[in-house]
Short mmCIF file of C-alpha atoms in Angstrom, two decimals:
data_model
loop_
_atom_site.label_atom_id
_atom_site.label_comp_id
_atom_site.label_asym_id
_atom_site.label_seq_id
_atom_site.Cartn_x
_atom_site.Cartn_y
_atom_site.Cartn_z
CA UNK A 1 -15.06 -5.72 -10.05
CA UNK A 2 -12.67 -7.57 -6.74
CA UNK A 3 -12.92 -6.39 -3.46
CA UNK A 4 -10.10 -4.52 -1.89
CA UNK A 5 -8.57 -6.79 0.87
CA UNK A 6 -5.97 -5.84 3.22
CA UNK A 7 -4.16 -8.24 4.86
CA UNK A 8 -2.45 -8.05 8.34
CA UNK A 9 1.24 -7.41 7.22
CA UNK A 10 -0.42 -4.31 5.61
CA UNK A 11 -2.33 -3.17 8.08
CA UNK A 12 0.73 -3.87 10.33
CA UNK A 13 2.63 -1.50 8.25
CA UNK A 14 0.19 1.33 8.04
CA UNK A 15 -0.25 1.28 11.83
CA UNK A 16 2.85 1.34 12.43
CA UNK A 17 4.39 4.70 9.57
CA UNK A 18 1.29 6.49 11.09
CA UNK A 19 2.37 5.63 14.85
CA UNK A 20 5.54 6.74 13.87
CA UNK A 21 4.96 10.10 11.80
CA UNK A 22 1.90 10.83 14.85
CA UNK A 23 4.60 11.24 17.47
CA UNK A 24 5.79 14.21 15.15
CA UNK A 25 3.00 15.18 13.00
CA UNK A 26 -0.70 13.86 13.99
CA UNK A 27 -1.69 16.00 10.97
CA UNK A 28 0.79 15.26 8.36
CA UNK A 29 -0.14 11.71 9.58
CA UNK A 30 -4.40 11.19 9.03
CA UNK A 31 -3.53 12.46 5.90
CA UNK A 32 -1.21 10.65 5.31
CA UNK A 33 -3.56 7.28 6.27
CA UNK A 34 -5.97 9.01 4.36
CA UNK A 35 -3.99 9.25 1.21
CA UNK A 36 -2.57 5.27 1.87
CA UNK A 37 -6.54 3.76 1.75
CA UNK A 38 -7.69 5.88 -0.74
CA UNK A 39 -5.15 5.23 -3.33
CA UNK A 40 -6.28 1.74 -3.57
CA UNK A 41 -9.85 2.23 -4.24
CA UNK A 42 -9.74 2.55 -7.47
CA UNK A 43 -8.09 -1.67 -7.73
CA UNK A 44 -11.19 -2.63 -6.96
CA UNK A 45 -12.96 -1.84 -10.45
CA UNK A 46 -8.94 -1.39 -11.99
CA UNK A 47 -7.49 -4.12 -10.84
CA UNK A 48 -4.22 -3.88 -13.60
CA UNK A 49 -3.87 0.02 -13.01
CA UNK A 50 -0.17 0.13 -11.22
CA UNK A 51 2.93 -1.41 -12.34
CA UNK A 52 4.02 -5.00 -11.91
CA UNK A 53 7.15 -4.75 -9.38
CA UNK A 54 10.34 -5.13 -10.53
CA UNK A 55 11.46 -6.51 -7.32
CA UNK A 56 8.93 -8.97 -6.22
CA UNK A 57 7.73 -11.21 -8.55
CA UNK A 58 4.08 -11.49 -9.04
CA UNK A 59 3.06 -8.05 -6.99
CA UNK A 60 2.27 -4.30 -8.12
CA UNK A 61 3.80 -1.09 -6.96
CA UNK A 62 1.70 1.70 -6.05
CA UNK A 63 3.43 5.29 -5.50
CA UNK A 64 0.99 6.28 -2.75
CA UNK A 65 3.05 8.98 -1.81
CA UNK A 66 7.20 9.88 -2.98
CA UNK A 67 8.28 7.84 0.32
CA UNK A 68 5.49 5.05 0.36
CA UNK A 69 4.99 2.46 -1.55
CA UNK A 70 2.03 0.23 -1.53
CA UNK A 71 2.43 -3.60 -3.18
CA UNK A 72 -0.38 -5.52 -3.71
CA UNK A 73 -1.71 -8.80 -5.85
CA UNK A 74 -3.87 -9.68 -8.26
CA UNK A 75 -5.82 -12.92 -7.47
CA UNK A 76 -8.61 -14.83 -9.19
CA UNK A 77 -11.35 -13.54 -6.62
CA UNK A 78 -9.69 -9.93 -4.72
CA UNK A 79 -6.88 -7.68 -4.76
CA UNK A 80 -4.76 -8.11 -1.75
CA UNK A 81 -2.58 -5.55 0.07
CA UNK A 82 0.38 -7.40 0.82
CA UNK A 83 2.47 -4.59 2.33
CA UNK A 84 3.50 -0.84 2.53
CA UNK A 85 6.57 0.37 2.69
CA UNK A 86 8.90 3.23 2.64
CA UNK A 87 10.74 3.59 -0.80
CA UNK A 88 13.94 4.25 0.71
CA UNK A 89 13.91 0.77 1.95
CA UNK A 90 15.55 -2.26 0.46
CA UNK A 91 12.31 -5.04 0.11
CA UNK A 92 11.45 -7.76 -0.61
CA UNK A 93 11.79 -8.64 3.21
#
């Protein structure tokens, strides 16, 4: 079992996304935050559950919502949540 660790970059991404959405729809922002935080939980026991990224070598992608992708990496000791990006955004950044 691996611990799931959110990097500062991913936390900042999540905060910005939720803040932007909450300005228009606080309920939707709360639901999305819960979704983005819970979609990564199975990684602790199944680190290779989601597909490898075609865009960024060494990362894996979770399509957590039609508009949002969670990028993560599997290390020897943990699962690192690296970024949360809008699906239409050009990345890597």
